[in-house]
Coordinates of C-alpha atoms and ligand atoms in Angstrom, one line a residue:
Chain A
X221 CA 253.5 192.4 71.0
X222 CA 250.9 193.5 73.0
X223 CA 247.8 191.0 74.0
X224 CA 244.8 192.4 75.5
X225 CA 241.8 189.8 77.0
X226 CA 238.6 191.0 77.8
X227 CA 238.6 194.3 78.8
X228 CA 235.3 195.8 80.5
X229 CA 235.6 199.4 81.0
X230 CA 232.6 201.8 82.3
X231 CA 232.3 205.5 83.2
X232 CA 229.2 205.6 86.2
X233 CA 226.9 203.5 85.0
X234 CA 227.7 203.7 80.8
X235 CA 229.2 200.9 79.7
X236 CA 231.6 201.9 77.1
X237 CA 233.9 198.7 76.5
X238 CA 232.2 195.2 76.4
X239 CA 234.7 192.6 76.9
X240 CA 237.7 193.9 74.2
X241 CA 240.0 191.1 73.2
X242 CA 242.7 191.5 70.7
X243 CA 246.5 191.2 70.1
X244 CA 248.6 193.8 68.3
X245 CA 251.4 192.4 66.6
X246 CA 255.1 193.7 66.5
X247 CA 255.9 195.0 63.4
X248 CA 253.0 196.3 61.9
X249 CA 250.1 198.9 62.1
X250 CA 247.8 198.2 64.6
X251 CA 244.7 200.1 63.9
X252 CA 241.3 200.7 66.1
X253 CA 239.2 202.0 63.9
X254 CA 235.0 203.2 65.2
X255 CA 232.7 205.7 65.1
X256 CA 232.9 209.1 67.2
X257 CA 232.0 208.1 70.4
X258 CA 232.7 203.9 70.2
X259 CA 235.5 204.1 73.1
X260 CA 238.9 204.2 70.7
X261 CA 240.5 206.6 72.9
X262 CA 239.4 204.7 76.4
X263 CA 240.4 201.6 75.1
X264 CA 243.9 203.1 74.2
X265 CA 244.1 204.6 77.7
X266 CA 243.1 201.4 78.7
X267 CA 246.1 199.9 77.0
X268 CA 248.9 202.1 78.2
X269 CA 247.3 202.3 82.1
X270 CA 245.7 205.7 81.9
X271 CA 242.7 204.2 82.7
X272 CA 241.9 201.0 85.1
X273 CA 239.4 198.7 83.1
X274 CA 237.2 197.3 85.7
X275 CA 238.1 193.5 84.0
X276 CA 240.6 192.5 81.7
X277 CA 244.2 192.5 81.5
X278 CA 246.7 194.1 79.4
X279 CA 250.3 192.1 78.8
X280 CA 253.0 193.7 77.1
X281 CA 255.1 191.4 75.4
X282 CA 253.7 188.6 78.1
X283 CA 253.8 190.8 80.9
X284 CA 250.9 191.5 83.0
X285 CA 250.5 194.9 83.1
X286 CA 247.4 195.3 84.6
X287 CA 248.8 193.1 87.8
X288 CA 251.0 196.0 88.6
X289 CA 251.8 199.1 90.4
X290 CA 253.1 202.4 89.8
X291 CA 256.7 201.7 90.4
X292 CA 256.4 198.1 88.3
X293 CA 255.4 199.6 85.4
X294 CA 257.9 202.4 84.8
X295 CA 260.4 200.2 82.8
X296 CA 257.4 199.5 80.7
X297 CA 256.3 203.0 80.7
X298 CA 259.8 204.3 79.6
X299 CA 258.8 202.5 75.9
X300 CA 256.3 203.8 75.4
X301 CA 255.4 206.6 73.4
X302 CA 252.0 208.4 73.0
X303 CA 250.6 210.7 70.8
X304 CA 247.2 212.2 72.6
X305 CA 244.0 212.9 70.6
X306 CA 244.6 216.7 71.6
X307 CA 248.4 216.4 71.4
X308 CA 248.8 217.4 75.5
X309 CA 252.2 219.0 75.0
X310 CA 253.6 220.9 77.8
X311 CA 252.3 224.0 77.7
X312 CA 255.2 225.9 79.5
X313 CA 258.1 224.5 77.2
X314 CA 258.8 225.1 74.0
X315 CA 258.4 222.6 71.2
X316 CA 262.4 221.5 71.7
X317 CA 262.0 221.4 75.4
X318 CA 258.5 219.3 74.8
X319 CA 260.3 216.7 73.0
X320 CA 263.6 216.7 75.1
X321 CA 262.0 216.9 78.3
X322 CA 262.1 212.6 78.2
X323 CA 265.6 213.1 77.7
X324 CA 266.5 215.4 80.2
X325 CA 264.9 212.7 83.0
X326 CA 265.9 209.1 81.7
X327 CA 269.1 209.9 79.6
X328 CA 272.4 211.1 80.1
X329 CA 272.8 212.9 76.9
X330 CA 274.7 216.3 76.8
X331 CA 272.9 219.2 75.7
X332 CA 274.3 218.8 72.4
X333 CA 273.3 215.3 71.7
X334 CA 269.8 216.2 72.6
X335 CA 269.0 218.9 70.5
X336 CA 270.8 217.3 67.7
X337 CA 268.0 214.1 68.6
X338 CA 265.0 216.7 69.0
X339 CA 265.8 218.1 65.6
X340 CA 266.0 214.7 63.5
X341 CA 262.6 214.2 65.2
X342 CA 260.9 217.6 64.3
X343 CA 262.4 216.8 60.5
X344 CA 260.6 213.5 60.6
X345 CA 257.5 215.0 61.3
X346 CA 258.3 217.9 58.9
X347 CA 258.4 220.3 61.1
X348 CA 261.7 222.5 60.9
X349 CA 263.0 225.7 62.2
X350 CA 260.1 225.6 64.9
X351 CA 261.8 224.8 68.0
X352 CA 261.3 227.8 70.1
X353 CA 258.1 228.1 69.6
X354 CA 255.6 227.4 72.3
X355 CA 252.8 225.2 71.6
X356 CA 250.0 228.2 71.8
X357 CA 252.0 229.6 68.9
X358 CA 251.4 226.4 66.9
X359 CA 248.4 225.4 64.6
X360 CA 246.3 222.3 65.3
X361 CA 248.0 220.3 63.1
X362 CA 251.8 221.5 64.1
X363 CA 250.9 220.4 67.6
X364 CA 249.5 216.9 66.3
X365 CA 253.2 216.9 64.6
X366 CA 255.1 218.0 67.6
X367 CA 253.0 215.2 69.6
X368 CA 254.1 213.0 67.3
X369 CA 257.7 213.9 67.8
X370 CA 257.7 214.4 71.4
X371 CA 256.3 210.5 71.2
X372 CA 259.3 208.9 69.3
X373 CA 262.3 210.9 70.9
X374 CA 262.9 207.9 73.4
X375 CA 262.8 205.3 70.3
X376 CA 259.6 203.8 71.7
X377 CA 259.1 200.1 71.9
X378 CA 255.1 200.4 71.8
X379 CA 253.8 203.4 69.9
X380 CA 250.4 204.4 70.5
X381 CA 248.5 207.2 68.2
X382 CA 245.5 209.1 68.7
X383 CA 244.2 210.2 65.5
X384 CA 247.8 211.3 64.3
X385 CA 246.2 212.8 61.3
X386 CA 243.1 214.6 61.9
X387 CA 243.4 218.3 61.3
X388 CA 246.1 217.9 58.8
X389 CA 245.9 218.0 55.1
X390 CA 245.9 215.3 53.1
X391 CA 249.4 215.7 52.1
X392 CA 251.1 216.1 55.4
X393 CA 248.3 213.0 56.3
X394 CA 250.2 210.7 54.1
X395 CA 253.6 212.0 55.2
X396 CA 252.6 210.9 59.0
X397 CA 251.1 207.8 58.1
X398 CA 254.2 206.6 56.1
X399 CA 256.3 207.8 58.8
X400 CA 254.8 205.8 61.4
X401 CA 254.7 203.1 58.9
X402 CA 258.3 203.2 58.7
X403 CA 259.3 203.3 61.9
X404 CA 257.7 200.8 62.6
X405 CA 258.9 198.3 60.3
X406 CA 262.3 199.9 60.9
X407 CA 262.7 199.3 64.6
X408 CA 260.0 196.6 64.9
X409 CA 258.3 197.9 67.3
X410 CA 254.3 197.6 68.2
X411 CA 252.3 200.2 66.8
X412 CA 248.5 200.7 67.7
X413 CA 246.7 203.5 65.8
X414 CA 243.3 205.2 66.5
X415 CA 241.9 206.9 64.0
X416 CA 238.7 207.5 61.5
X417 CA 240.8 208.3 58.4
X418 CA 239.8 206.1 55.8
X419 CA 243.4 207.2 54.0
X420 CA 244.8 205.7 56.5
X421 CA 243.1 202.7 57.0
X422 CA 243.6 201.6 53.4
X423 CA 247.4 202.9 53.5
X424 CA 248.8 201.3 56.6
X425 CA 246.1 199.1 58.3
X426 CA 247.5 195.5 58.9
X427 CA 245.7 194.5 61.1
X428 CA 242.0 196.4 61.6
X429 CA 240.1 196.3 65.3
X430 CA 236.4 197.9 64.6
X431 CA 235.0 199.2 67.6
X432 CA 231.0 199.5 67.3
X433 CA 229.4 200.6 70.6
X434 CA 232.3 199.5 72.8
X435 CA 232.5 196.0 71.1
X436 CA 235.1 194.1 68.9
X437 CA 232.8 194.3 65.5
X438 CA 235.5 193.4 63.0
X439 CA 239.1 192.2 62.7
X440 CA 241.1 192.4 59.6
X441 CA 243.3 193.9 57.5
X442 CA 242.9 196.7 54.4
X443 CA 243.0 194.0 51.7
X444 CA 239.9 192.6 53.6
X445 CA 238.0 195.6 54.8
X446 CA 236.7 196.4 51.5
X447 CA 235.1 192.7 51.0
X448 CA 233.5 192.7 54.3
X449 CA 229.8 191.7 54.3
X450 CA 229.5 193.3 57.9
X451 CA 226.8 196.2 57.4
X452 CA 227.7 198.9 60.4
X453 CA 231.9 198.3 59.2
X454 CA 230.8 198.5 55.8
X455 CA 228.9 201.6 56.6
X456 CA 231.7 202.8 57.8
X457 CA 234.1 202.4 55.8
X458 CA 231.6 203.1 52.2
X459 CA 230.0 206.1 54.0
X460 CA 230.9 208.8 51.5
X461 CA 229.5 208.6 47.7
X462 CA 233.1 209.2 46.4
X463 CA 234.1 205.5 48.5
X464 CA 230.8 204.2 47.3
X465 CA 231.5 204.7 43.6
X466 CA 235.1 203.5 44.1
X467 CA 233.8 200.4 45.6
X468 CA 231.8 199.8 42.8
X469 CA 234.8 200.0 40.7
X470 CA 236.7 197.3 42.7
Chain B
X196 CA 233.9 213.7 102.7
X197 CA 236.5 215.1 104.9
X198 CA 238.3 211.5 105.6
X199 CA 238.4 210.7 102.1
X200 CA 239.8 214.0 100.5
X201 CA 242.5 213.9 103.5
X202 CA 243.5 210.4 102.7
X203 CA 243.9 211.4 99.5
X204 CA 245.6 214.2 100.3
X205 CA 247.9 212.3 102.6
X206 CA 248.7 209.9 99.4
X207 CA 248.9 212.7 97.1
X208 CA 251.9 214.2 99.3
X209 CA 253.2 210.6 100.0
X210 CA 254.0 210.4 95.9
X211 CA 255.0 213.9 95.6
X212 CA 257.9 212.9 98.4
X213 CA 259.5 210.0 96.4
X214 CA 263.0 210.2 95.5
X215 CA 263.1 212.3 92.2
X216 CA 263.9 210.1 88.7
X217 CA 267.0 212.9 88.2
X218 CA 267.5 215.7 91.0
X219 CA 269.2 217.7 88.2
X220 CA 265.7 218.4 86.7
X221 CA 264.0 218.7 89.6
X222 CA 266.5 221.3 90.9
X223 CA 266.0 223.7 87.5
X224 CA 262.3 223.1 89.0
X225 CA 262.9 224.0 92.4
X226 CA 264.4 227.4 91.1
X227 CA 261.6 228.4 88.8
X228 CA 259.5 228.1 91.5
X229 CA 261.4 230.1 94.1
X230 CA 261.7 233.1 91.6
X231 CA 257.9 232.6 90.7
X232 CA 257.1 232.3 94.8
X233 CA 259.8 234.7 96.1
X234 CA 260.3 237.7 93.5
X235 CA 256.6 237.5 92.0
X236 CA 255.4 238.0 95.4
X237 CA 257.9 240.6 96.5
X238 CA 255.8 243.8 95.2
X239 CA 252.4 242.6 96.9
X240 CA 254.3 241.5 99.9
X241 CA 255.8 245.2 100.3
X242 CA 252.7 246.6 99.9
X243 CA 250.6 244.7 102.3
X244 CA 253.2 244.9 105.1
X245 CA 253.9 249.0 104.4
X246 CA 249.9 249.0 105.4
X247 CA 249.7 246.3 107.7
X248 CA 252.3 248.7 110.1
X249 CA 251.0 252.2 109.6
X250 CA 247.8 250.9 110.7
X251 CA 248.5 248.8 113.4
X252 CA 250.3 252.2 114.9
X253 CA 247.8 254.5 114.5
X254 CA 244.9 252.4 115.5
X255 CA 246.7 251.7 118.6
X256 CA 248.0 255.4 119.2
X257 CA 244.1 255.7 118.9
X258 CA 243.2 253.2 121.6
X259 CA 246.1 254.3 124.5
X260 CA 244.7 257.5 125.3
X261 CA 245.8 257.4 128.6
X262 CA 248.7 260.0 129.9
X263 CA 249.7 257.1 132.7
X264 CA 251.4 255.3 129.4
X265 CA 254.1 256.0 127.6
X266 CA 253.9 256.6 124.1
X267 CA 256.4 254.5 123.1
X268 CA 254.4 251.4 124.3
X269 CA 253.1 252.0 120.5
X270 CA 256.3 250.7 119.4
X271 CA 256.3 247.4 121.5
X272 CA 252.8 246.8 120.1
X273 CA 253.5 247.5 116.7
X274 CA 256.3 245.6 116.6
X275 CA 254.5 242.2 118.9
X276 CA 251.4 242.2 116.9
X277 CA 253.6 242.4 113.6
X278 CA 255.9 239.7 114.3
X279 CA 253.2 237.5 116.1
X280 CA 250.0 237.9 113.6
X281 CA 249.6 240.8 111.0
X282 CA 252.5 239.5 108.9
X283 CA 252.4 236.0 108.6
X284 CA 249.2 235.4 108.9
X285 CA 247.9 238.3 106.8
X286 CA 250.5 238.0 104.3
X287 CA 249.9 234.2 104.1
X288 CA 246.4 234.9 103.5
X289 CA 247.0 237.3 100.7
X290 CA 249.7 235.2 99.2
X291 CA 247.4 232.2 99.3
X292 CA 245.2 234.0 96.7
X293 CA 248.2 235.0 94.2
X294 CA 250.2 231.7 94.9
X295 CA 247.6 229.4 95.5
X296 CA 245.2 230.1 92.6
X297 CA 248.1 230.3 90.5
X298 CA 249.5 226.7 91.5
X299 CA 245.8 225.0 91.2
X300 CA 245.4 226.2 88.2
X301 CA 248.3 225.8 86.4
X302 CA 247.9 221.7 87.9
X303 CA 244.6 222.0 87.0
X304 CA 244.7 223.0 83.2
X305 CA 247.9 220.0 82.6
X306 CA 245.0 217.9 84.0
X307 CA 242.3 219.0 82.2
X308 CA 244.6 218.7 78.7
X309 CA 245.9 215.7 79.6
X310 CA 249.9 216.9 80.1
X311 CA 249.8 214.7 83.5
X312 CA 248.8 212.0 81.6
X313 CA 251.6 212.3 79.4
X314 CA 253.7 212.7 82.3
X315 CA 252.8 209.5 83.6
X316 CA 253.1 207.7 80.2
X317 CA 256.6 208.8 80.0
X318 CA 257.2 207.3 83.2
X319 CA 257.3 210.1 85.2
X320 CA 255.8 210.4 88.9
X321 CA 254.0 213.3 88.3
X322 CA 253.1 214.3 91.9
X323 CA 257.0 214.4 92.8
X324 CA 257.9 216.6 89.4
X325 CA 255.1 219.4 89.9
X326 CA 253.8 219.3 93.4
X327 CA 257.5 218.8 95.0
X328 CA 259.1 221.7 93.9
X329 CA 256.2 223.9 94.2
X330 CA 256.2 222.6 98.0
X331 CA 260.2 223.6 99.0
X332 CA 259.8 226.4 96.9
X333 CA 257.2 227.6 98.8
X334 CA 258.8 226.3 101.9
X335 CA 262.1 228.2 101.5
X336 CA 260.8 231.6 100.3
X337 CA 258.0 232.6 102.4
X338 CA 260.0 233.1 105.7
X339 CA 262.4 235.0 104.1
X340 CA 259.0 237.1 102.4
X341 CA 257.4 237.3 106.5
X342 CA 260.9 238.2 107.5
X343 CA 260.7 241.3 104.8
X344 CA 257.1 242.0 105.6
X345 CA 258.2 242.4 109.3
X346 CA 260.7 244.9 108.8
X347 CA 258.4 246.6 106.6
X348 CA 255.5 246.7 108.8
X349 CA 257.9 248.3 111.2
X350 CA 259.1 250.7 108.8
X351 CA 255.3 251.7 107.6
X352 CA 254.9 251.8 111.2
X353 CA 257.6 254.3 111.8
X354 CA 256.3 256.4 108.8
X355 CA 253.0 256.6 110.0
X356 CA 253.6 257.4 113.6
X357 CA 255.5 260.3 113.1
X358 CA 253.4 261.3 109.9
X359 CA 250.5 261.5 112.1
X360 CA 251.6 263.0 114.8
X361 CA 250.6 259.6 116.9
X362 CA 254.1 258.9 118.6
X363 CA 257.2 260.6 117.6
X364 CA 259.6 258.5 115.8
X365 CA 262.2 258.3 118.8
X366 CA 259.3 257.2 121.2
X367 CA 258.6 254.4 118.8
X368 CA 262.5 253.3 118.1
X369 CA 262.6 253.2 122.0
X370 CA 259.5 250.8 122.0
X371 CA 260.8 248.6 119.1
X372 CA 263.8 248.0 120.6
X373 CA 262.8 247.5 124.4
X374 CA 261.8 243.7 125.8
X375 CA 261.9 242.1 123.0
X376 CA 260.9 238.6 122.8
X377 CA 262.6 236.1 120.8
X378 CA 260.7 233.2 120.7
X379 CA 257.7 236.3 118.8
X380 CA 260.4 235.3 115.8
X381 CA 260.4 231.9 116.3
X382 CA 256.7 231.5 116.1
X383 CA 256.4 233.9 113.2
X384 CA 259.4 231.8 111.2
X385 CA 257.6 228.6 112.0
X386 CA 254.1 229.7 110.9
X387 CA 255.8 231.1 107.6
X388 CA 256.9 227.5 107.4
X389 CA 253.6 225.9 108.3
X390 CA 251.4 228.2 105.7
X391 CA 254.0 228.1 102.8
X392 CA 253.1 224.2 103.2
X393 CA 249.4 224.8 103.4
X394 CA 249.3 226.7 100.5
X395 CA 251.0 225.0 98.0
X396 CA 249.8 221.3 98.8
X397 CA 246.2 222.4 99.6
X398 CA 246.2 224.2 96.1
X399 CA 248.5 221.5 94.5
X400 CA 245.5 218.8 95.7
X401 CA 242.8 221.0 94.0
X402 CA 244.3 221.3 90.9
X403 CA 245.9 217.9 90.7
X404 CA 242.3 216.1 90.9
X405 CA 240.4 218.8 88.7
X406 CA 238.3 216.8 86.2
X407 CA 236.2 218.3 83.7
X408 CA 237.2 221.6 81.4
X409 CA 238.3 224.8 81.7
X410 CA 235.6 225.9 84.2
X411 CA 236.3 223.2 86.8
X412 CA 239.9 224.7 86.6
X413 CA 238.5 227.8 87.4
X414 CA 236.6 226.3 90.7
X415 CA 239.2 224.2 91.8
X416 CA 241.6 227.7 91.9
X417 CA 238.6 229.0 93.8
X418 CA 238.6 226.1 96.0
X419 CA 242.6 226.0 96.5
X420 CA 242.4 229.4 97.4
X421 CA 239.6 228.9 100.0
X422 CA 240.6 225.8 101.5
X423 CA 243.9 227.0 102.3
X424 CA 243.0 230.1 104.2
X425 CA 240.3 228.4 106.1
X426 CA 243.4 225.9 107.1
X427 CA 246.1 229.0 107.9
X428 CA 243.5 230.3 110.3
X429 CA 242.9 226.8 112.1
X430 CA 247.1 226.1 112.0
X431 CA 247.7 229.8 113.0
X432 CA 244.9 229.3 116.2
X433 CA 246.8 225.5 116.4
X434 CA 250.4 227.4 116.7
X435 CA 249.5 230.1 118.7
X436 CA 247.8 227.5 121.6
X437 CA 250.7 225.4 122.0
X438 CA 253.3 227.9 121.4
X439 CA 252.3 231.1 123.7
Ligands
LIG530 N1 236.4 210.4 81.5 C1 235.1 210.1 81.0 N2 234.1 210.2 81.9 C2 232.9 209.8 81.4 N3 232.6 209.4 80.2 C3 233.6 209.2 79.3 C4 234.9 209.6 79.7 N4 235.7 209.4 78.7 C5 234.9 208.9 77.7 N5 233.7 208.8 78.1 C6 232.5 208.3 77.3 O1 233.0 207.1 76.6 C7 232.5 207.1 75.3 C8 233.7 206.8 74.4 O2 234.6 207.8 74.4 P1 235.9 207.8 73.6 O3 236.6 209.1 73.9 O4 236.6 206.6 73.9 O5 235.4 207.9 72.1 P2 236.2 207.8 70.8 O6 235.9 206.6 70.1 O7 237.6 208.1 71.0 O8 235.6 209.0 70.0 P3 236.2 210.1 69.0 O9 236.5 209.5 67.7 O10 235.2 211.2 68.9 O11 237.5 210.6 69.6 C9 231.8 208.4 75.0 O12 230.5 208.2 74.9 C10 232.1 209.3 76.2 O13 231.0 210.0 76.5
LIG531 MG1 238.9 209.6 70.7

């Protein structure tokens, strides 16, 4: 479970979070769902200590991670895993060296073991027979995959997603949602999503954080989202005809 | 400005020095960076130090026109200047372009596309894993490189003398190998030291706090590169006062 209480975060003088309070629950998809621009991805880097939000605090699993230093939150650190909005794989490795590289440093795995472990990953993600590839050799959406496997190699405690599926089709969209659906019912683990997909929102969104302008807007889940009398969500969420005439239909 | 980029350099090299999370890893590091350091400089170093020599002979066969000194006084100075300046310092400075740029940059586009943020989500000190082995690579090759650009700045030297006609080849042996100093060696192995630092944490800084896209990359490679040989030339005047 992660909790986080009132977090203020500004760039100069652009405030870009006002006062963000939420808890993500273990065990379900967490998602934080905005418009381009309303501060998803710096409240995730918020979340995981990538960036330090002027007021607030972030506790994982009652831990105050905020309080900490470097060295305090490693163990923390070493559940987590994070898919970034541009992927951010190592650019001098090769996909199997991307996602083995955790294993290399905090395991004790023969060579063996770990490529048998980056494999079952790159399956998951549907992504076979690509391992020596580097990432420039990739497509947008192979990286978003490899991102995604490169995330869950260490068997992550607190997964955190960046728009896993934007640049992928729709199919390989639905794969990537059920899969992080799955494993995170599977290992019980706390998954927080970002992401603009509608797909998604109605597919695997427990629990629902709207971010409008750096505020909380909304909290919810799917089988409440489409009832919502809040305009700007419901704006959101009914901004294309073809979700305006299914509405109608509910 | 200056107090607040060397504090941060100063922390920057304190978390690059922390005990490595598995020295296996590092080590594999370490390595790359000596071959990329050592053997990718090799040809430039050869080059440089080939030149460095046949010029410092002839322009000084130029200058001792007198008939009351011996020719192969061309040797000794040759062979001073070489050890003392022209190839550590010169060297450095060239290899502070190819090695420095190349380290600031490569730092500074895993900044710029977030891979040392995904270091540090992994748990990873990310100073120690890219600016420590960069650091003893850089350490550990470029005295052996100034050690190789001295014997070829003496050979080029030796080419040059007797190609021009500026002191005949046994004139110069005689002056290379008469009153020789040893602590000329020590200085030049201890400014190779002293640089191969310079360079690589001065670059590693740059690119480590680029911000921005891929043209602040660019800059901070500029900056890396610029920094560094404006700090060789203050260590080198540094080395030679307390030294000589
Ligand atoms: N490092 C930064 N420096 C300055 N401003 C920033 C920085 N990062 C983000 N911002 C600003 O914060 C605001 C929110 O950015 P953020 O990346 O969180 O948006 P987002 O909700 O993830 O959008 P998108 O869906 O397009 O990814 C933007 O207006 C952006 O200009
Ligand atoms: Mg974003």
């Amino acid at each position: 479970m992660i909790e986080i209480k009132d977090i203020n975060k500004s760039f100069g003088d652009k405030q870009v979070l006002k006062g963000i309070s939420a808890v993500f629950n273990q065990g379900m998809s967490n998602l934080i769902i905005g418009g381009s621009g309303s501060g998803k991805t710096t409240l995730l880097k918020c979340i995981v200590g990538l960036h330090e939000p002027e007021k607030g605090e972030v506790l994982y699993s009652n831990q105050n991670f905020t309080a900490m230093d470097f060295e305090q939150r490693i163990p923390i650190r070493k559940e987590i895993g994070m898919l970034f909005q541009n992927s951010a794989l190592f650019d001098s490795m090769t996909v199997e060296e991307n996602i083995i590289f955790p294993l290399n440093l905090f395991t004790e795995m023969s060579l063996s073991e770990k490529r048998d472990r980056a494999n079952y990953c790159l399956d998951k993600v549907n992504l076979k027979n690509t391992n020596k590839l580097f990432p420039s050799e990739l497509s947008g959406g192979m990286k978003k995959r490899v991102g995604i496997a490169r995330a869950i190699t260490m068997q992550p405690k607190y997964l955190f997603c960046d728009e896993p599926n934007s640049g992928l089709d729709p199919k390989t969209s639905i794969v990537i949602d059920e899969l992080i659906k799955d494993i995170t019912e599977e290992n019980n683990i706390t998954t927080v999503v970002v992401t603009h997909d509608m797909n998604s929102v109605m597919g695997i969104g427990d629990n629902i954080l709207f971010l409008h302008n750096g505020e909380k807007w909304w909290q919810g889940s799917n089988k409440e989202i489409a009832h919502t009398d809040n305009p700007e969500l419901n704006s959101f969420v009914f901004a294309s005809k073809f979700m305006q005439a299914a509405k109608e239909k509910l | 400005m200056i107090f607040h980029h060397l504090g941060k350099y100063i922390l920057l090299l304190q978390a690059s020095f922390k005990k490595p999370e598995k020295f296996k890893v590092y080590w594999s590091e370490i390595m790359r960076e000596m071959v990329s350091i050592g053997i990718g400089s090799l040809g430039i170093v050869c080059i440089i130090s080939v030149f460095i020599g046949g010029v410092s002979t002839v322009q000084t066969a130029f200058q001792l026109v007198s008939n009351l000194i011996p020719r192969s006084i061309i040797g000794g100075i040759t062979r001073d200047s070489a050890i003392l300046e022209f190839s550590p310092t010169i060297t450095s400075l060239v290899l502070a372009g190819r090695v420095g740029s190349s380290i600031a940059s490569q730092i500074g586009t895993m900044r710029v596309t977030e891979q040392i943020d995904a270091l540090e989500i992994m748990g990873v000190n990310a100073p120690g894993y890219l600016i420590l082995p960069k650091i003893i690579g850089g350490v550990t090759m470029f005295p052996l490189l100034i050690i190789l650009s001295i014997c070829l700045s003496l050979f080029g030297g030796y080419i040059a003398g007797s190609a021009s006609g500026a002191v005949s080849s046994n004139d110069f042996i005689i002056g290379l190998t008469t009153d020789f100093n040893p602590l000329f060696a020590r200085i030049a192995l201890i400014k190779a030291l002293v640089f191969a630092f310079i360079i690589t944490s001065v670059s590693a800084y740059q690119g480590y706090y680029t911000s921005g896209g891929a043209l602040e990359v660019g800059q901070a490679s500029t900056r890396g590169v610029v920094m560094s040989c404006i700090i060789i030339l203050c260590a080198d005047y540094l080395i030679a006062q307390l030294m000589l």
